[in-house]
């Protein structure tokens, strides 16, 4: 891949900082050792016809390599991983397992987590959210319990660090406002192991630095 650009937000409110999904793309690129530029785009540009040709839903991240655009963070991480042994094992069966765990992160583990995240951080004061929260927590715990059982005795989702761990870790990060991950010591250790990687640390540092530069000036 020649010139790579990733789109991100110029700023995010504190509850979302470190969660915005260009983080997982930056992390994957750091692991792969690929240089890239981040283009921070505001709401006006995200709504523009031109940007919608790159990202139909007007969100971040979008990704450009060799003049071609791609959207959806999972698809982007997969695209980067497909050419990088740092993120995708060479063995055919291990590759299939890695992809299975990438889908599991986004399609099986993420939905109940996003449900709880929205309840707590967007609707926390509403009566319906208070009533439904215990069931939403239980649904998250069912997934975390199964994931913890799988990771017990393993360092990573497949035999070694892969793109699946990039996605799973950044999905679990959406629970940081709760103690749910720490209730599962295996998961707590897994997240800490993945987040200790220099590539993650650099990606997070860079994203936070962008938000510090883009912070709204107090009136
Ligand atoms: N499924 C999409 C979700 C993308 C998404 O939710 N992006 C958020 C930031 S994490 C966004 O762009 N929000 C700003 C907006 O919708 O205008 C992906 O994984 O890329």
CSV table of C-alpha atoms in Angstrom, one decimal, residues 12-198:
chain,number,residue,atom,x,y,z
A,12,UNK,CA,-14.9,13.9,20.8
A,13,UNK,CA,-16.5,14.4,24.2
A,14,UNK,CA,-14.5,12.8,27.1
A,15,UNK,CA,-16.9,9.8,27.4
A,16,UNK,CA,-16.0,8.9,23.8
A,17,UNK,CA,-12.3,9.8,23.7
A,18,UNK,CA,-10.3,6.6,23.2
A,19,UNK,CA,-13.3,4.8,21.8
A,20,UNK,CA,-13.8,6.4,18.4
A,21,UNK,CA,-13.3,3.7,15.9
A,22,UNK,CA,-10.4,5.2,13.9
A,23,UNK,CA,-8.4,4.0,17.0
A,24,UNK,CA,-8.6,0.4,15.9
A,25,UNK,CA,-7.5,1.3,12.4
A,26,UNK,CA,-4.6,3.4,13.7
A,27,UNK,CA,-3.6,0.4,16.0
A,28,UNK,CA,-3.7,-2.1,13.1
A,29,UNK,CA,-1.6,0.2,11.0
A,30,UNK,CA,0.9,0.6,13.8
A,31,UNK,CA,1.1,-3.1,14.3
A,32,UNK,CA,1.6,-3.6,10.5
A,33,UNK,CA,4.3,-0.9,10.5
A,34,UNK,CA,2.6,1.1,7.7
A,35,UNK,CA,3.0,4.9,7.7
A,36,UNK,CA,-0.3,6.8,7.4
A,37,UNK,CA,-1.9,10.2,7.7
A,38,UNK,CA,-5.0,11.0,9.7
A,39,UNK,CA,-7.5,13.5,8.3
A,40,UNK,CA,-9.8,15.0,10.9
A,41,UNK,CA,-13.1,15.8,9.5
A,42,UNK,CA,-15.9,17.8,11.0
A,43,UNK,CA,-19.7,17.3,10.9
A,44,UNK,CA,-20.1,19.5,7.8
A,45,UNK,CA,-17.6,17.5,5.8
A,46,UNK,CA,-19.0,14.2,7.0
A,47,UNK,CA,-22.4,15.2,5.6
A,48,UNK,CA,-21.0,16.3,2.3
A,49,UNK,CA,-21.9,14.5,-0.9
A,50,UNK,CA,-18.2,14.1,-1.6
A,51,UNK,CA,-17.5,12.3,1.7
A,52,UNK,CA,-20.6,10.1,1.3
A,53,UNK,CA,-19.0,8.7,-1.8
A,54,UNK,CA,-16.2,7.5,0.5
A,55,UNK,CA,-18.3,6.6,3.6
A,56,UNK,CA,-22.0,6.2,2.7
A,57,UNK,CA,-23.1,6.8,6.3
A,58,UNK,CA,-20.9,9.9,6.8
A,59,UNK,CA,-19.0,8.4,9.7
A,60,UNK,CA,-15.4,7.8,10.6
A,61,UNK,CA,-13.2,5.9,10.0
A,62,UNK,CA,-12.9,5.9,6.2
A,63,UNK,CA,-9.6,4.6,4.8
A,64,UNK,CA,-7.8,5.5,1.6
A,65,UNK,CA,-4.9,3.4,0.2
A,66,UNK,CA,-3.6,3.7,-3.3
A,67,UNK,CA,-6.4,6.1,-4.2
A,68,UNK,CA,-9.1,3.6,-3.3
A,69,UNK,CA,-11.5,4.2,-0.4
A,70,UNK,CA,-13.0,1.7,2.1
A,71,UNK,CA,-15.4,2.1,5.1
A,72,UNK,CA,-16.4,0.1,8.2
A,73,UNK,CA,-13.6,-0.3,10.8
A,74,UNK,CA,-13.8,-4.1,10.7
A,75,UNK,CA,-13.5,-4.3,7.0
A,76,UNK,CA,-10.6,-1.8,7.1
A,77,UNK,CA,-8.7,-3.7,9.8
A,78,UNK,CA,-9.3,-6.9,7.8
A,79,UNK,CA,-8.0,-5.2,4.6
A,80,UNK,CA,-4.8,-4.1,6.4
A,81,UNK,CA,-4.4,-7.5,8.0
A,82,UNK,CA,-4.8,-9.4,4.7
A,83,UNK,CA,-1.3,-8.0,3.7
A,84,UNK,CA,0.3,-8.1,7.1
A,85,UNK,CA,1.7,-11.2,8.8
A,86,UNK,CA,1.9,-9.1,12.0
A,87,UNK,CA,-1.9,-9.2,12.1
A,88,UNK,CA,-2.9,-12.3,10.1
A,89,UNK,CA,-1.3,-15.7,10.5
A,90,UNK,CA,-0.1,-17.4,7.3
A,91,UNK,CA,-1.7,-20.7,7.9
A,92,UNK,CA,-5.1,-21.0,6.0
A,93,UNK,CA,-6.9,-22.5,9.0
A,94,UNK,CA,-5.5,-19.9,11.4
A,95,UNK,CA,-6.6,-17.2,9.0
A,96,UNK,CA,-10.1,-18.5,8.9
A,97,UNK,CA,-10.2,-18.6,12.7
A,98,UNK,CA,-8.9,-15.1,12.9
A,99,UNK,CA,-11.7,-13.9,10.6
A,100,UNK,CA,-14.2,-15.9,12.7
A,101,UNK,CA,-13.0,-14.0,15.8
A,102,UNK,CA,-13.1,-10.7,14.0
A,103,UNK,CA,-16.8,-11.3,13.2
A,104,UNK,CA,-17.4,-12.6,16.8
A,105,UNK,CA,-16.0,-9.4,18.2
A,106,UNK,CA,-18.2,-7.2,16.0
A,107,UNK,CA,-21.3,-9.4,15.6
A,108,UNK,CA,-21.6,-11.4,18.8
A,109,UNK,CA,-19.7,-9.5,21.6
A,110,UNK,CA,-20.3,-5.9,20.4
A,111,UNK,CA,-24.1,-5.7,20.2
A,112,UNK,CA,-24.9,-6.2,23.9
A,113,UNK,CA,-22.0,-4.0,24.8
A,114,UNK,CA,-23.3,-1.2,22.5
A,115,UNK,CA,-26.7,-1.6,24.0
A,116,UNK,CA,-25.5,-1.1,27.5
A,117,UNK,CA,-23.1,1.7,26.5
A,118,UNK,CA,-26.0,3.6,24.9
A,119,UNK,CA,-28.3,3.0,27.9
A,120,UNK,CA,-25.6,4.3,30.4
A,121,UNK,CA,-24.1,7.1,28.5
A,122,UNK,CA,-26.9,8.4,26.3
A,123,UNK,CA,-30.1,7.5,28.1
A,124,UNK,CA,-28.9,7.0,31.7
A,125,UNK,CA,-31.4,9.3,33.2
A,126,UNK,CA,-34.4,7.9,31.4
A,127,UNK,CA,-36.8,5.6,33.3
A,128,UNK,CA,-36.9,2.9,30.6
A,129,UNK,CA,-33.1,2.7,30.7
A,130,UNK,CA,-33.1,2.2,34.5
A,131,UNK,CA,-35.7,-0.5,34.2
A,132,UNK,CA,-34.0,-2.4,31.4
A,133,UNK,CA,-30.4,-2.0,32.6
A,134,UNK,CA,-30.2,-5.2,34.8
A,135,UNK,CA,-31.2,-7.3,31.8
A,136,UNK,CA,-28.7,-5.5,29.6
A,137,UNK,CA,-25.9,-6.1,32.1
A,138,UNK,CA,-26.9,-9.8,32.2
A,139,UNK,CA,-26.7,-10.0,28.4
A,140,UNK,CA,-23.2,-8.6,28.5
A,141,UNK,CA,-22.1,-11.0,31.2
A,142,UNK,CA,-23.3,-14.0,29.2
A,143,UNK,CA,-20.9,-13.0,26.4
A,144,UNK,CA,-18.1,-12.0,28.7
A,145,UNK,CA,-18.4,-15.3,30.6
A,146,UNK,CA,-18.1,-17.3,27.3
A,147,UNK,CA,-15.2,-15.2,26.1
A,148,UNK,CA,-13.4,-15.5,29.5
A,149,UNK,CA,-13.8,-19.3,29.3
A,150,UNK,CA,-12.3,-19.3,25.8
A,151,UNK,CA,-9.3,-17.1,26.8
A,152,UNK,CA,-8.6,-19.0,30.0
A,153,UNK,CA,-5.1,-20.5,29.4
A,154,UNK,CA,-4.7,-18.4,26.2
A,155,UNK,CA,-2.9,-15.1,25.7
A,156,UNK,CA,-4.8,-14.2,22.5
A,157,UNK,CA,-8.0,-15.3,20.7
A,158,UNK,CA,-6.0,-17.5,18.3
A,159,UNK,CA,-2.5,-18.9,19.0
A,160,UNK,CA,-0.9,-15.5,18.6
A,161,UNK,CA,-1.8,-11.8,18.5
A,162,UNK,CA,-3.9,-11.0,15.4
A,163,UNK,CA,-6.3,-8.5,14.0
A,164,UNK,CA,-9.0,-10.2,16.0
A,165,UNK,CA,-7.4,-9.0,19.2
A,166,UNK,CA,-7.4,-5.5,17.8
A,167,UNK,CA,-11.1,-5.6,17.3
A,168,UNK,CA,-12.0,-7.5,20.5
A,169,UNK,CA,-9.9,-5.2,22.7
A,170,UNK,CA,-11.4,-2.1,21.2
A,171,UNK,CA,-14.9,-3.6,21.6
A,172,UNK,CA,-14.4,-4.4,25.3
A,173,UNK,CA,-13.1,-0.9,25.8
A,174,UNK,CA,-16.7,0.3,25.5
A,175,UNK,CA,-17.3,-1.2,29.0
A,176,UNK,CA,-14.6,1.0,30.6
A,177,UNK,CA,-17.3,3.0,32.4
A,178,UNK,CA,-18.3,-0.2,34.3
A,179,UNK,CA,-16.4,-2.8,36.4
A,180,UNK,CA,-17.7,-5.6,34.1
A,181,UNK,CA,-14.4,-6.5,32.5
A,182,UNK,CA,-12.5,-6.5,35.8
A,183,UNK,CA,-15.1,-8.9,37.2
A,184,UNK,CA,-13.5,-11.4,34.8
A,185,UNK,CA,-9.8,-11.6,35.8
A,186,UNK,CA,-9.0,-13.5,32.6
A,187,UNK,CA,-10.5,-10.7,30.5
A,188,UNK,CA,-9.0,-8.0,32.5
A,189,UNK,CA,-5.5,-9.6,32.0
A,190,UNK,CA,-6.3,-10.0,28.3
A,191,UNK,CA,-7.3,-6.4,27.8
A,192,UNK,CA,-4.3,-5.2,29.7
A,193,UNK,CA,-2.0,-7.5,27.7
A,194,UNK,CA,-3.3,-6.1,24.4
A,195,UNK,CA,-3.4,-2.5,25.5
A,196,UNK,CA,0.2,-2.7,26.7
A,197,UNK,CA,1.4,-3.2,23.2
A,198,UNK,CA,3.5,-0.3,21.9
